[in-house]
Tab-separated table of C-alpha atoms in Angstrom:
chain	number	residue	atom	x	y	z
E	241	MET	CA	60.217	-83.978	31.414
E	242	PRO	CA	57.725	-81.269	30.446
E	243	ARG	CA	57.267	-81.770	26.661
E	244	GLY	CA	55.036	-80.943	24.044
E	245	ARG	CA	52.913	-78.603	26.307
E	246	LEU	CA	50.930	-76.091	24.421
E	247	ASP	CA	49.675	-72.828	26.029
E	248	VAL	CA	46.728	-71.327	24.049
E	249	VAL	CA	46.177	-67.698	25.202
E	250	THR	CA	43.682	-65.154	23.764
E	251	GLY	CA	44.044	-61.551	23.376
E	252	ASP	CA	41.482	-61.071	25.924
E	253	GLN	CA	43.930	-61.718	28.641
E	254	ALA	CA	46.364	-58.884	27.604
E	255	PRO	CA	46.588	-55.868	29.582
E	256	ALA	CA	45.686	-52.500	28.032
E	257	ALA	CA	48.500	-50.301	26.822
E	258	GLU	CA	47.682	-47.803	29.570
E	259	GLN	CA	48.584	-50.541	32.198
E	260	LEU	CA	51.592	-51.578	30.406
E	261	LEU	CA	53.235	-48.060	29.958
E	262	ARG	CA	52.672	-45.182	32.275
E	263	VAL	CA	53.867	-41.663	31.552
E	264	GLU	CA	53.638	-38.785	33.751
E	265	LEU	CA	54.391	-35.278	32.651
E	266	ARG	CA	55.724	-32.749	35.290
E	267	ARG	CA	56.663	-29.291	34.454
E	268	MET	CA	59.710	-27.789	36.211
E	269	GLY	CA	60.163	-24.209	35.291
E	270	VAL	CA	60.834	-24.196	31.305
E	271	ALA	CA	61.577	-28.016	31.428
E	272	MET	CA	59.099	-30.881	31.046
E	273	VAL	CA	60.140	-34.057	32.807
E	274	LEU	CA	58.350	-37.279	31.515
E	275	THR	CA	58.546	-40.056	33.902
E	276	VAL	CA	57.991	-43.434	32.106
E	277	ALA	CA	57.356	-46.705	33.691
E	278	GLY	CA	56.582	-50.064	32.469
E	279	GLU	CA	57.189	-51.707	29.105
E	280	VAL	CA	57.833	-49.922	25.774
E	281	ASP	CA	57.060	-52.083	22.731
E	282	MET	CA	55.339	-51.869	19.369
E	283	PHE	CA	52.078	-51.915	21.220
E	284	THR	CA	52.923	-49.097	23.759
E	285	ALA	CA	55.462	-47.051	22.060
E	286	PRO	CA	52.809	-44.652	20.498
E	287	ARG	CA	51.956	-43.521	24.174
E	288	LEU	CA	55.559	-42.488	24.677
E	289	GLU	CA	55.822	-40.919	21.181
E	290	ALA	CA	52.537	-38.841	21.881
E	291	ALA	CA	53.627	-37.729	25.417
E	292	VAL	CA	57.113	-36.430	23.973
E	293	GLY	CA	55.213	-34.892	21.149
E	294	ARG	CA	53.054	-32.906	23.528
E	295	SER	CA	56.002	-31.532	25.304
E	296	LEU	CA	57.811	-30.679	22.228
E	297	ALA	CA	54.669	-28.916	20.766
E	298	ASP	CA	54.362	-26.903	24.055
E	299	ALA	CA	55.784	-23.505	23.335
E	300	ALA	CA	56.554	-22.747	27.099
E	301	VAL	CA	58.817	-25.862	27.348
E	302	ASP	CA	62.379	-25.269	26.346
E	303	VAL	CA	63.883	-28.676	27.491
E	304	THR	CA	62.318	-32.037	27.470
E	305	VAL	CA	63.561	-34.650	29.862
E	306	VAL	CA	62.428	-38.169	29.318
E	307	ASP	CA	63.176	-40.384	32.458
E	308	LEU	CA	63.494	-44.115	31.494
E	309	THR	CA	65.033	-45.313	34.590
E	310	ARG	CA	61.776	-47.230	35.670
E	311	VAL	CA	61.269	-48.865	32.129
E	312	ASP	CA	61.537	-52.678	32.428
E	313	PHE	CA	61.658	-53.332	28.529
E	314	LEU	CA	62.324	-51.239	25.634
E	315	ASP	CA	62.379	-52.754	21.978
E	316	ASP	CA	62.990	-51.525	18.485
E	317	ALA	CA	59.684	-49.692	18.552
E	318	GLY	CA	60.652	-47.892	21.545
E	319	LEU	CA	64.144	-46.958	20.206
E	320	SER	CA	62.420	-45.578	17.072
E	321	ALA	CA	60.167	-43.566	19.188
E	322	LEU	CA	63.123	-42.040	20.995
E	323	VAL	CA	64.981	-41.496	17.681
E	324	THR	CA	61.958	-39.736	16.134
E	325	ALA	CA	61.530	-37.560	19.067
E	326	HIS	CA	65.271	-36.695	19.204
E	327	ARG	CA	65.126	-35.661	15.464
E	328	ALA	CA	62.003	-33.509	16.023
E	329	ALA	CA	63.613	-31.867	19.092
E	330	GLU	CA	66.789	-31.165	17.060
E	331	ARG	CA	64.707	-29.515	14.235
E	332	GLN	CA	63.349	-27.269	16.959
E	333	ASP	CA	66.616	-26.495	18.462
E	334	GLU	CA	65.288	-27.854	21.692
E	335	PRO	CA	67.281	-30.517	23.557
E	336	LEU	CA	65.747	-33.820	24.253
E	337	ARG	CA	67.477	-35.346	27.077
E	338	ILE	CA	67.067	-38.999	28.169
E	339	VAL	CA	67.727	-40.281	31.615
E	340	VAL	CA	68.938	-44.068	31.620
E	341	ASP	CA	71.154	-44.427	34.585
E	342	HIS	CA	72.205	-47.928	34.572
E	343	ASN	CA	69.028	-49.324	33.946
E	344	ARG	CA	70.103	-52.419	31.725
E	345	PRO	CA	66.648	-52.960	30.064
E	346	VAL	CA	67.016	-49.703	28.590
E	347	VAL	CA	70.833	-49.371	28.226
E	348	ARG	CA	71.244	-52.709	26.563
E	349	PRO	CA	69.167	-52.199	23.324
E	350	ILE	CA	70.555	-48.665	23.151
E	351	GLN	CA	73.980	-49.827	23.252
E	352	ILE	CA	73.680	-52.847	20.748
E	353	THR	CA	72.039	-50.472	18.238
E	354	GLY	CA	74.656	-47.669	18.569
E	355	LEU	CA	72.117	-45.206	19.611
E	356	GLU	CA	74.370	-44.005	22.616
E	357	ARG	CA	76.118	-42.091	19.906
E	358	VAL	CA	72.950	-40.487	18.794
E	359	LEU	CA	70.716	-39.833	21.820
E	360	ALA	CA	71.845	-37.468	24.682
E	361	LEU	CA	71.794	-39.794	27.693
E	362	TYR	CA	72.130	-38.894	31.398
E	363	TYR	CA	72.602	-40.481	34.857
E	364	ASP	CA	69.713	-38.747	36.466
E	365	VAL	CA	67.277	-36.118	36.057
E	366	ALA	CA	68.955	-33.499	38.087
E	367	GLU	CA	72.054	-33.804	35.680
E	368	ALA	CA	69.728	-33.521	32.593
E	369	LEU	CA	67.908	-30.497	34.112
E	370	GLY	CA	71.317	-28.897	35.238
E	371	GLU	CA	72.927	-28.806	31.908
E	372	PRO	CA	72.291	-25.385	30.156
E	373	HIS	CA	70.365	-25.348	27.028
E	374	GLY	CA	72.710	-25.221	24.130
E	375	SER	CA	75.572	-26.804	26.026
E	376	GLY	CA	78.809	-27.225	24.085
E	377	GLY	CA	77.828	-24.089	22.077
R	69	MET	CA	62.078	-71.584	-0.290
R	70	ALA	CA	65.401	-70.864	1.503
R	71	ARG	CA	66.900	-70.575	4.825
R	72	LEU	CA	68.940	-67.487	5.662
R	73	VAL	CA	71.491	-68.185	8.469
R	74	LEU	CA	72.891	-65.134	10.158
R	75	ARG	CA	75.848	-65.577	12.496
R	76	GLY	CA	75.681	-63.385	15.454
R	77	ARG	CA	78.385	-61.793	17.700
R	78	GLY	CA	80.198	-60.059	14.989
R	79	ALA	CA	80.755	-62.943	12.444
R	80	SER	CA	80.428	-61.282	9.114
R	81	HIS	CA	78.999	-63.881	6.736
R	82	SER	CA	75.544	-65.205	6.102
R	83	ARG	CA	74.725	-68.104	3.959
R	84	VAL	CA	71.664	-69.814	2.315
R	85	VAL	CA	71.448	-73.547	2.821
R	86	PRO	CA	69.518	-75.590	0.386
R	87	ALA	CA	65.847	-76.238	1.161
R	88	HIS	CA	66.273	-79.947	1.492
R	89	ARG	CA	68.062	-79.458	4.966
R	90	ASP	CA	65.052	-77.347	6.400
R	91	GLN	CA	62.965	-80.330	7.250
R	92	SER	CA	65.397	-82.155	9.410
R	93	GLU	CA	66.232	-78.983	11.200
R	94	ASP	CA	62.742	-77.763	11.615
R	95	ARG	CA	61.848	-80.829	13.725
R	96	ALA	CA	63.971	-79.035	16.374
R	97	GLY	CA	65.456	-82.307	17.647
R	98	PRO	CA	68.807	-82.438	19.679
R	99	PRO	CA	71.647	-80.848	17.823
R	100	SER	CA	73.767	-83.192	15.873
R	101	GLY	CA	77.109	-83.366	17.329
R	102	ALA	CA	76.282	-81.684	20.707
R	103	GLY	CA	77.602	-83.695	23.597
R	104	PRO	CA	79.445	-86.798	23.585
R	105	ALA	CA	78.553	-89.509	21.259
R	106	GLY	CA	76.157	-92.027	22.732
R	107	ALA	CA	76.121	-90.150	26.048
R	108	ALA	CA	72.369	-88.702	25.836
R	109	PRO	CA	69.426	-90.108	24.304
R	110	ALA	CA	67.165	-87.677	22.560
R	111	ALA	CA	64.861	-87.174	25.466
R	112	SER	CA	67.256	-86.120	28.071
R	113	ALA	CA	69.011	-83.732	25.535
R	114	VAL	CA	65.784	-81.596	25.904
R	115	ALA	CA	65.781	-80.384	29.535
R	116	HIS	CA	62.763	-78.061	29.380
R	117	THR	CA	60.425	-77.101	26.379
R	118	TRP	CA	57.890	-74.383	26.402
R	119	GLU	CA	55.311	-73.788	23.596
R	120	ILE	CA	52.934	-71.149	23.237
R	121	ARG	CA	50.237	-70.140	20.510
R	122	LEU	CA	49.007	-66.606	20.359
R	123	PRO	CA	47.072	-64.164	18.048
R	124	ALA	CA	49.125	-62.206	15.760
R	125	VAL	CA	48.122	-58.983	17.444
R	126	LEU	CA	50.244	-56.340	19.178
R	127	GLU	CA	49.055	-57.245	22.477
R	128	THR	CA	50.562	-60.640	22.134
R	129	LEU	CA	54.162	-59.076	22.629
R	130	GLY	CA	53.582	-58.681	26.375
R	131	LEU	CA	51.972	-61.890	26.861
R	132	VAL	CA	54.958	-63.551	25.226
R	133	ARG	CA	57.519	-61.580	27.444
R	134	THR	CA	55.604	-62.416	30.604
R	135	GLY	CA	55.554	-66.016	29.877
R	136	LEU	CA	59.158	-66.212	28.762
R	137	ARG	CA	60.240	-64.261	31.706
R	138	ARG	CA	58.663	-66.791	34.037
R	139	ARG	CA	60.303	-69.742	32.065
R	140	LEU	CA	63.709	-68.210	32.219
R	141	GLY	CA	63.406	-67.429	35.891
R	142	GLN	CA	62.335	-71.102	36.522
R	143	LEU	CA	65.495	-72.178	34.429
R	144	ALA	CA	67.625	-69.774	36.573
R	145	TRP	CA	68.857	-68.225	33.130
R	146	PRO	CA	71.339	-65.472	34.229
R	147	ASP	CA	69.675	-61.959	34.240
R	148	ASP	CA	71.937	-60.320	31.523
R	149	ALA	CA	71.389	-63.355	29.287
R	150	ALA	CA	67.725	-63.713	29.953
R	151	LEU	CA	67.290	-59.993	28.968
R	152	ASP	CA	69.068	-60.568	25.543
R	153	VAL	CA	66.802	-63.636	24.948
R	154	LEU	CA	63.630	-61.473	25.836
R	155	LEU	CA	64.868	-58.572	23.435
R	156	ALA	CA	65.600	-61.045	20.523
R	157	VAL	CA	62.361	-63.022	20.962
R	158	ASN	CA	60.345	-60.003	21.184
R	159	GLU	CA	61.782	-58.578	17.962
R	160	ALA	CA	61.003	-61.859	16.035
R	161	VAL	CA	57.427	-61.875	17.373
R	162	SER	CA	57.136	-58.069	16.361
R	163	ASN	CA	58.330	-58.927	12.985
R	164	ALA	CA	55.592	-61.716	12.731
R	165	VAL	CA	52.747	-59.361	13.981
R	166	GLU	CA	53.832	-56.669	11.937
R	167	HIS	CA	54.762	-58.018	8.589
R	168	ALA	CA	53.311	-61.623	8.283
R	169	PHE	CA	49.527	-60.859	7.902
R	170	PRO	CA	48.047	-58.789	5.044
R	171	PRO	CA	45.694	-56.250	6.304
R	172	GLY	CA	42.297	-58.156	6.673
R	173	ALA	CA	43.783	-61.664	7.491
R	174	PRO	CA	42.073	-61.925	10.950
R	175	ASP	CA	43.075	-65.290	12.068
R	176	GLY	CA	46.913	-65.165	11.944
R	177	THR	CA	48.805	-66.952	14.899
R	178	VAL	CA	52.403	-66.851	16.053
R	179	GLU	CA	53.769	-70.022	17.682
R	180	ILE	CA	56.765	-69.781	19.970
R	181	ALA	CA	58.634	-73.054	20.838
R	182	ALA	CA	61.646	-72.669	23.281
R	183	GLU	CA	63.838	-75.640	24.597
R	184	VAL	CA	66.960	-75.814	26.400
R	185	GLU	CA	69.862	-77.679	24.746
R	186	PRO	CA	73.127	-78.871	26.152
R	187	VAL	CA	76.202	-77.486	24.264
R	188	GLY	CA	79.656	-78.292	25.233
R	189	GLY	CA	79.060	-78.811	29.038
R	190	ARG	CA	76.895	-75.620	29.159
R	191	ARG	CA	73.346	-74.866	28.042
R	192	ARG	CA	71.718	-72.642	25.472
R	193	LEU	CA	68.161	-71.839	24.374
R	194	ARG	CA	66.679	-72.771	21.081
R	195	VAL	CA	63.538	-70.435	20.265
R	196	ARG	CA	61.561	-70.960	17.348
R	197	ILE	CA	58.943	-68.249	16.266
R	198	ARG	CA	56.543	-69.320	13.530
R	199	ASP	CA	53.917	-67.696	11.886
R	200	THR	CA	51.362	-68.649	9.357
R	201	GLY	CA	51.911	-65.840	6.876
R	202	ARG	CA	54.806	-64.308	4.758
R	203	TRP	CA	57.411	-62.480	6.793
R	204	LEU	CA	58.936	-59.984	4.389
R	205	PRO	CA	61.172	-57.482	5.718
R	206	ARG	CA	60.282	-54.155	3.952
R	207	PRO	CA	62.683	-53.568	1.190
R	208	VAL	CA	62.772	-49.739	1.412
R	209	PRO	CA	62.521	-48.036	4.795
R	210	GLU	CA	59.439	-45.954	5.183
R	211	PRO	CA	60.568	-42.268	5.503
R	212	ASP	CA	61.082	-41.268	8.977
R	213	VAL	CA	60.017	-44.546	10.384
R	214	ASN	CA	63.314	-45.840	11.244
R	215	ARG	CA	62.116	-49.167	12.031
R	216	ARG	CA	65.188	-51.218	10.731
R	217	ARG	CA	66.741	-52.498	13.781
R	218	GLY	CA	64.909	-55.715	14.571
R	219	LEU	CA	67.007	-58.071	12.595
R	220	PRO	CA	70.377	-56.211	13.576
R	221	MET	CA	69.091	-56.491	17.175
R	222	MET	CA	68.356	-60.222	16.840
R	223	THR	CA	71.974	-61.004	15.296
R	224	ALA	CA	73.759	-58.827	18.014
R	225	LEU	CA	71.911	-60.533	20.784
R	226	MET	CA	71.924	-64.239	19.661
R	227	ALA	CA	74.766	-66.759	18.719
R	228	GLU	CA	72.711	-67.532	15.644
R	229	VAL	CA	69.567	-66.511	13.693
R	230	LEU	CA	67.913	-68.661	11.181
R	231	ILE	CA	65.056	-67.289	8.914
R	232	HIS	CA	62.969	-69.833	6.969
R	233	ARG	CA	60.677	-68.132	4.688
R	234	GLY	CA	57.922	-70.481	3.658
R	235	GLY	CA	56.675	-71.242	0.092
R	236	GLN	CA	53.419	-70.484	-1.509
R	237	ALA	CA	51.094	-72.827	0.700
R	238	PRO	CA	48.700	-70.876	2.590
R	239	ASP	CA	49.756	-71.937	6.069
R	240	ASP	CA	53.629	-72.269	5.033
R	241	GLY	CA	54.738	-69.359	7.013
R	242	THR	CA	57.919	-68.132	8.237
R	243	THR	CA	59.953	-69.537	10.963
R	244	VAL	CA	62.579	-67.707	12.831
R	245	THR	CA	64.987	-69.792	14.807
R	246	LEU	CA	67.031	-67.855	17.684
R	247	LEU	CA	69.956	-69.683	19.168
R	248	SER	CA	70.954	-68.005	22.289
R	249	PRO	CA	74.615	-67.781	23.556
R	250	SER	CA	75.513	-70.617	25.810
R	251	VAL	CA	75.202	-69.881	29.681
R	252	PRO	CA	76.638	-72.119	32.541
R	253	THR	CA	74.618	-75.365	33.398
R	254	LEU	CA	73.073	-75.346	36.826
């Protein structure tokens, strides 16, 4: 019966934020596609937020697509980064489209917090790129 | 000193139980009333335990998840239920890291203790996340920070969330206890 075992771990053993979360930016015409891979938490979320911020600040970019299908973990800090980015995009009247497919580590936290009613979610990048700017209007 | 009990899965009430109950519950023994009377001595009621102590820093979050994933895999915990445990524990540890330690307190630690409990022919996880400081949810959301989902996430994911805020003693920290929904026994 394994009982009372205490693992003591020091911070030195922890990987850096760059290893835990990778973000690639790719221009596709007037769209910027951010491919995100790894784990989004309170430690790494600033990297996601900064990358989305760069895309939103780019005057040549009309649509930002954030592909989260290769994200293995997304927590409250990650959700907050997405909501903050979504609001910033709204203020610029520039859509922020988030690709989640059926990736449960991402879909689950979005659903239990009700944010599927706030964020613009897509199954794949092609679908996110295909929808014209200002759809529904 | 008070314990806040929040029922998950849509139950609407929360209650504060008297402090004198904390001691016995915090020893994290087998749950009273679980299993048939006299069937299981205390030792066999705890199938697996896992304890880890880490510095209360941001890098700790990933290390906790890595360790917990491995243990959940060893326990053959169902994937969907395992994700819920990871999410809930991660939020509790995030709170400990973010709120528990005043700036300039360098030596804070977070302790996580997990054990499997039998419950009604099934099994569930009891995970206790303890820090050595005061865990105080921010009373007012900071403008545009929108970081208020940690506790609602925990209560949505877990069957029960207990928060025990410590007293004034220096190491009398905050303990969050998470009880997972039960899953089938192997």
